[in-house]
Coordinates of C-alpha atoms and ligand atoms in Angstrom, one line a residue:
M1 CA -23.3 -11.1 -51.8
A2 CA -20.6 -11.3 -49.2
L3 CA -19.4 -14.4 -50.9
K4 CA -17.8 -12.3 -53.6
H5 CA -14.5 -12.3 -51.7
V6 CA -11.3 -13.8 -52.8
V7 CA -10.1 -17.0 -51.3
L8 CA -6.9 -18.3 -52.7
L9 CA -6.4 -21.9 -53.3
T10 CA -3.1 -23.4 -52.2
T11 CA -1.1 -26.0 -53.8
L12 CA 0.1 -29.0 -51.9
H13 CA 2.4 -30.0 -54.6
Y14 CA 2.5 -33.6 -54.2
I15 CA 2.8 -33.9 -57.9
L16 CA 2.6 -37.3 -59.3
L17 CA 3.2 -38.6 -62.7
C18 CA 0.6 -41.2 -62.6
F19 CA -0.5 -43.9 -64.9
I20 CA -3.0 -45.7 -62.7
F21 CA -6.1 -44.3 -61.2
T22 CA -8.5 -46.3 -59.1
D23 CA -11.1 -44.1 -57.5
A24 CA -13.9 -44.3 -60.0
T25 CA -16.5 -43.2 -57.5
S26 CA -15.1 -39.7 -57.0
E27 CA -16.7 -36.6 -58.5
N28 CA -15.1 -35.8 -61.8
H29 CA -15.8 -32.5 -63.3
I30 CA -14.1 -32.1 -66.6
C31 CA -12.8 -29.4 -68.9
A32 CA -10.6 -29.6 -71.9
S33 CA -8.4 -27.6 -74.1
S34 CA -8.7 -27.3 -77.9
S35 CA -5.7 -29.6 -78.3
G36 CA -7.3 -32.4 -76.3
V37 CA -5.9 -31.9 -72.8
V38 CA -8.6 -33.2 -70.5
V39 CA -8.6 -32.0 -66.9
S40 CA -10.6 -33.6 -64.2
Y41 CA -10.2 -33.9 -60.5
E42 CA -10.7 -36.4 -57.7
W43 CA -10.8 -35.8 -54.0
V44 CA -7.8 -36.8 -52.0
E45 CA -9.1 -35.7 -48.6
K46 CA -12.4 -34.2 -49.2
D47 CA -13.1 -33.2 -45.5
K48 CA -9.8 -31.2 -45.6
G49 CA -10.6 -29.6 -49.0
I50 CA -7.7 -31.4 -50.8
L51 CA -8.1 -32.6 -54.3
S52 CA -6.0 -33.8 -57.1
W53 CA -6.1 -32.4 -60.6
I54 CA -5.7 -35.0 -63.3
M55 CA -4.4 -33.8 -66.6
N56 CA -4.6 -36.1 -69.5
N57 CA -3.2 -35.2 -72.9
T58 CA -5.5 -37.2 -75.2
G59 CA -4.4 -35.3 -78.2
N60 CA -1.7 -36.3 -80.6
S61 CA 0.7 -33.4 -80.1
I62 CA 2.7 -32.0 -77.3
S63 CA 0.6 -29.4 -75.4
T64 CA 1.5 -26.5 -73.2
F65 CA -1.4 -25.0 -71.2
I66 CA -2.6 -23.3 -68.1
L67 CA -5.4 -24.4 -65.8
V68 CA -7.9 -21.8 -64.7
R69 CA -10.1 -22.9 -61.9
G70 CA -12.2 -21.5 -59.1
A71 CA -14.7 -22.8 -56.6
T72 CA -18.3 -22.4 -55.6
Y73 CA -19.9 -22.4 -52.2
Q74 CA -23.6 -23.1 -52.0
D75 CA -24.0 -22.5 -55.7
S76 CA -22.3 -19.1 -55.5
E77 CA -18.9 -18.3 -56.8
L78 CA -16.6 -17.9 -53.9
V79 CA -13.2 -18.2 -55.6
E80 CA -13.2 -16.3 -58.8
P81 CA -11.5 -18.5 -61.4
Y82 CA -7.8 -17.8 -61.8
A83 CA -4.8 -19.5 -63.2
F84 CA -3.3 -22.2 -61.1
G85 CA 0.0 -20.8 -59.7
A86 CA -0.8 -17.1 -59.9
A87 CA -1.1 -17.1 -56.2
Y88 CA 1.9 -17.7 -54.0
Y89 CA 4.4 -18.2 -56.7
P90 CA 7.2 -16.3 -54.8
A91 CA 6.6 -18.6 -51.9
Y92 CA 6.7 -21.6 -54.2
I93 CA 10.0 -20.4 -55.6
Y94 CA 11.6 -20.4 -52.2
N95 CA 10.0 -23.6 -51.1
G96 CA 11.3 -25.5 -54.1
L97 CA 7.7 -26.0 -55.3
G98 CA 7.8 -23.8 -58.3
Q99 CA 10.4 -22.8 -60.7
Y100 CA 10.8 -20.6 -63.8
F101 CA 12.0 -22.4 -66.8
Q102 CA 13.9 -20.9 -69.8
G103 CA 13.7 -22.1 -73.4
V104 CA 11.3 -24.2 -75.3
P105 CA 8.9 -26.1 -73.1
V106 CA 9.5 -29.7 -72.5
P107 CA 7.1 -32.3 -71.2
L108 CA 7.0 -32.6 -67.4
Q109 CA 9.9 -34.6 -66.1
E110 CA 10.2 -37.3 -63.5
Y111 CA 11.9 -35.0 -61.0
Q112 CA 9.0 -32.6 -61.2
S113 CA 6.7 -35.2 -59.7
L114 CA 8.3 -34.2 -56.4
G115 CA 8.1 -30.4 -56.8
S116 CA 9.4 -27.6 -59.0
T117 CA 6.3 -27.2 -61.0
P118 CA 7.1 -25.0 -64.0
L119 CA 6.2 -21.3 -63.7
G120 CA 6.0 -19.3 -66.9
I121 CA 5.2 -15.7 -67.9
L122 CA 2.1 -15.1 -70.0
R123 CA 1.9 -12.3 -72.4
L124 CA -1.6 -10.8 -72.6
S125 CA -0.5 -7.7 -74.5
S126 CA 2.8 -5.9 -75.2
Q127 CA 2.5 -4.2 -71.9
Q128 CA 0.8 -6.9 -69.9
F129 CA 2.5 -9.9 -68.4
W130 CA 1.2 -12.3 -65.7
T131 CA 2.5 -15.5 -64.2
S132 CA 1.2 -18.9 -63.4
F133 CA 2.0 -22.6 -63.6
V134 CA 2.6 -23.7 -67.2
F135 CA 2.1 -27.4 -67.8
T136 CA 3.5 -29.3 -70.8
L137 CA 2.4 -32.8 -71.6
S138 CA 3.4 -35.1 -74.4
P139 CA 0.7 -37.0 -76.3
G140 CA -0.8 -39.7 -74.0
Q141 CA 1.0 -38.2 -70.9
L142 CA -0.9 -38.0 -67.7
F143 CA 0.0 -35.7 -64.8
Q144 CA -1.5 -35.3 -61.4
I145 CA -1.0 -32.5 -59.0
E146 CA -2.7 -31.9 -55.6
E147 CA -4.2 -28.7 -54.5
A148 CA -5.5 -27.7 -51.1
G149 CA -7.7 -24.8 -50.0
Y150 CA -11.2 -26.0 -51.0
L151 CA -12.7 -25.2 -47.7
Y152 CA -14.8 -22.3 -46.4
H153 CA -15.0 -22.5 -42.7
D154 CA -15.7 -26.1 -42.3
D155 CA -17.6 -26.6 -45.5
V156 CA -16.0 -28.1 -48.6
L157 CA -16.1 -26.0 -51.7
T158 CA -17.0 -27.3 -55.1
P159 CA -14.1 -26.9 -57.5
K160 CA -15.0 -25.4 -60.8
C161 CA -12.7 -25.9 -63.8
Q162 CA -13.1 -22.8 -65.9
G163 CA -10.8 -23.7 -68.7
V164 CA -7.7 -25.3 -70.0
Y165 CA -6.0 -22.8 -72.3
Q166 CA -3.4 -23.7 -74.9
L167 CA -0.2 -21.6 -74.9
S168 CA 2.4 -20.9 -77.6
Y169 CA 6.0 -20.4 -76.7
L170 CA 7.3 -16.9 -77.7
G171 CA 10.8 -17.0 -76.4
T172 CA 12.8 -16.5 -73.2
F173 CA 13.2 -13.0 -71.8
D174 CA 14.4 -11.3 -68.7
F175 CA 11.9 -9.7 -66.4
R176 CA 11.9 -7.5 -63.4
A177 CA 9.1 -8.8 -61.1
S178 CA 7.6 -6.8 -58.3
Y179 CA 5.1 -8.4 -56.0
S180 CA 3.4 -8.1 -52.6
V181 CA 5.7 -9.9 -50.2
I182 CA 2.9 -10.0 -47.6
E183 CA 0.2 -11.3 -49.8
Q184 CA 2.1 -13.5 -52.2
C185 CA 4.7 -15.0 -50.0
Q186 CA 4.4 -14.5 -46.3
A187 CA 0.7 -15.3 -46.3
F188 CA 1.5 -18.7 -47.7
D189 CA 4.6 -19.3 -45.6
D190 CA 6.0 -16.9 -43.1
A191 CA 8.7 -19.3 -42.1
Q192 CA 10.5 -19.0 -45.3
P193 CA 12.5 -16.1 -46.7
C194 CA 10.8 -14.5 -49.8
P195 CA 12.5 -13.4 -53.0
P196 CA 13.3 -9.7 -52.8
S197 CA 10.8 -7.4 -54.5
P198 CA 11.6 -6.6 -57.2
F199 CA 13.6 -9.5 -58.3
S200 CA 14.9 -10.3 -61.8
I201 CA 14.2 -13.5 -63.6
G202 CA 14.7 -15.1 -66.9
S203 CA 11.6 -17.0 -68.0
A204 CA 9.9 -18.7 -71.0
V205 CA 7.2 -16.4 -72.2
Y206 CA 3.9 -17.6 -73.8
S207 CA 1.2 -16.1 -75.8
V208 CA -2.4 -16.9 -74.8
P209 CA -5.6 -17.3 -76.7
S210 CA -7.9 -14.3 -76.8
S211 CA -10.3 -15.9 -74.3
V212 CA -7.6 -15.5 -71.6
M213 CA -8.4 -12.4 -69.6
S214 CA -6.3 -10.5 -67.2
S215 CA -8.9 -11.2 -64.5
M216 CA -7.7 -14.8 -64.6
F217 CA -4.5 -13.7 -62.8
L218 CA -6.3 -12.1 -60.0
P219 CA -3.9 -12.9 -57.1
S220 CA -1.1 -11.5 -59.2
F221 CA -2.9 -8.2 -59.8
K222 CA -0.7 -6.1 -57.7
D223 CA 2.3 -7.7 -59.2
N224 CA 4.2 -6.3 -62.0
F225 CA 6.3 -8.0 -64.7
E226 CA 8.4 -5.6 -66.7
L227 CA 10.5 -6.8 -69.6
S228 CA 14.1 -6.0 -68.9
F229 CA 16.7 -5.6 -71.6
C230 CA 19.6 -5.4 -69.3
T231 CA 21.6 -8.5 -69.1
S232 CA 24.1 -9.4 -66.5
N233 CA 26.5 -12.2 -65.8
A234 CA 25.8 -11.8 -62.2
L235 CA 23.9 -15.1 -61.8
F236 CA 23.3 -16.8 -58.6
S237 CA 21.4 -19.8 -57.7
L238 CA 19.1 -20.2 -54.7
P239 CA 19.1 -23.3 -52.8
S240 CA 15.6 -24.6 -52.2
F241 CA 14.5 -24.4 -48.6
R242 CA 12.1 -27.2 -48.0
R243 CA 10.5 -27.3 -44.6
L244 CA 11.3 -30.5 -42.8
T245 CA 8.6 -30.3 -40.1
P246 CA 5.0 -30.5 -41.4
Q247 CA 2.8 -27.6 -40.3
S248 CA -0.8 -28.4 -39.7
V249 CA -3.4 -27.2 -42.1
H250 CA -5.4 -24.5 -40.5
Q251 CA -8.3 -22.6 -42.0
E252 CA -8.8 -19.0 -42.7
K253 CA -9.7 -16.9 -39.7
E254 CA -11.9 -14.5 -41.5
L255 CA -13.1 -14.0 -44.9
E256 CA -12.0 -10.4 -45.0
S257 CA -10.1 -9.7 -48.2
Y258 CA -7.4 -12.3 -48.5
P259 CA -8.2 -15.2 -46.1
L260 CA -5.1 -17.1 -46.9
E261 CA -4.4 -20.5 -45.6
K262 CA -1.3 -22.0 -44.5
H263 CA -0.8 -25.7 -44.9
S264 CA 1.7 -28.4 -44.9
N265 CA 3.6 -28.8 -48.1
D266 CA 6.0 -31.2 -46.6
H267 CA 6.4 -34.6 -48.0
P268 CA 8.8 -37.3 -46.9
R269 CA 10.3 -38.3 -50.2
S270 CA 13.6 -37.1 -51.4
Y271 CA 13.7 -35.0 -54.5
H272 CA 16.1 -33.2 -56.8
R273 CA 15.6 -30.3 -59.0
N274 CA 17.3 -27.8 -61.2
H275 CA 18.7 -24.8 -59.4
L276 CA 16.6 -21.7 -59.8
I277 CA 18.5 -19.0 -61.5
L278 CA 17.7 -15.5 -60.5
R279 CA 19.4 -12.7 -62.3
I280 CA 20.5 -9.6 -60.5
H281 CA 21.5 -6.4 -62.2
Ligands
NAG301 C1 -6.7 -40.5 -70.7 O1 -7.1 -40.4 -72.0 C2 -7.1 -41.7 -72.7 C3 -7.5 -41.4 -74.1 O2 -8.8 -40.8 -74.2 C4 -8.1 -42.6 -72.0 O3 -8.1 -43.9 -72.6 C5 -7.6 -42.8 -70.5 O4 -8.6 -43.6 -69.8 C6 -7.5 -41.4 -69.9 N1 -7.0 -41.6 -68.5 C7 -7.6 -41.0 -67.5 C8 -7.0 -41.3 -66.2 O5 -8.5 -40.3 -67.5

């Protein structure tokens, strides 16, 4: 079927640490991790394909996890499930929407409700590393993050939560990351500069359960994360460039190979965040 193309979902990143939910009538497809993190969603603007993932740590221990989700269109899989954040992370870095963290994971903080969703590096084997958002919730903590892109032409896609996978922190390491600037950064936001490719980064690294497959990092497939054992004192921090003027959401022109969407990621609230530290050799 021609539907077996890749559509990338985009993140709006209006991340909210929420404790109250009202819309009981919305669709609510659920998946859960072994540790009791329950993920569901509700539509925010269904006609625009914008939803909000609701992550609820119902377990009794701190939990670090990834969300693997996709979407179906007329009962066919249109977006192959992949880990949230594996697409566009370089753009998120420059937009102040995503950030690599170092050290033991800590529960999502208040300032992250306005951006800077944690990115992490996932170790699938000794030679194989991928990247995506890594969420950490304390027991009872609820986290909500919006995501856009659930549209195919003018039709709304049905989100499909494939799984919530529990991670274990392995340590913090330096990596040399190469990526497709066109597909992973400019396609999301050509108004922003992109990190150079390759760039070096220090990141928390996590092990994944054996059910996590490399295919779950599909948008990152042409990317390469190489462990680097060189260290350098040459640290510099990048300011975050947050667009001030909203850009309208417009849909993919053609479902060729990567029908990427651009959208507004602007929001009016102020925010603060840690500086992203990139390491250069
Ligand atoms: C989160 O989980 C707790 C415990 O199961 C439950 O009482 C609460 O209603 C859940 N909250 C949401 C928004 O799903």
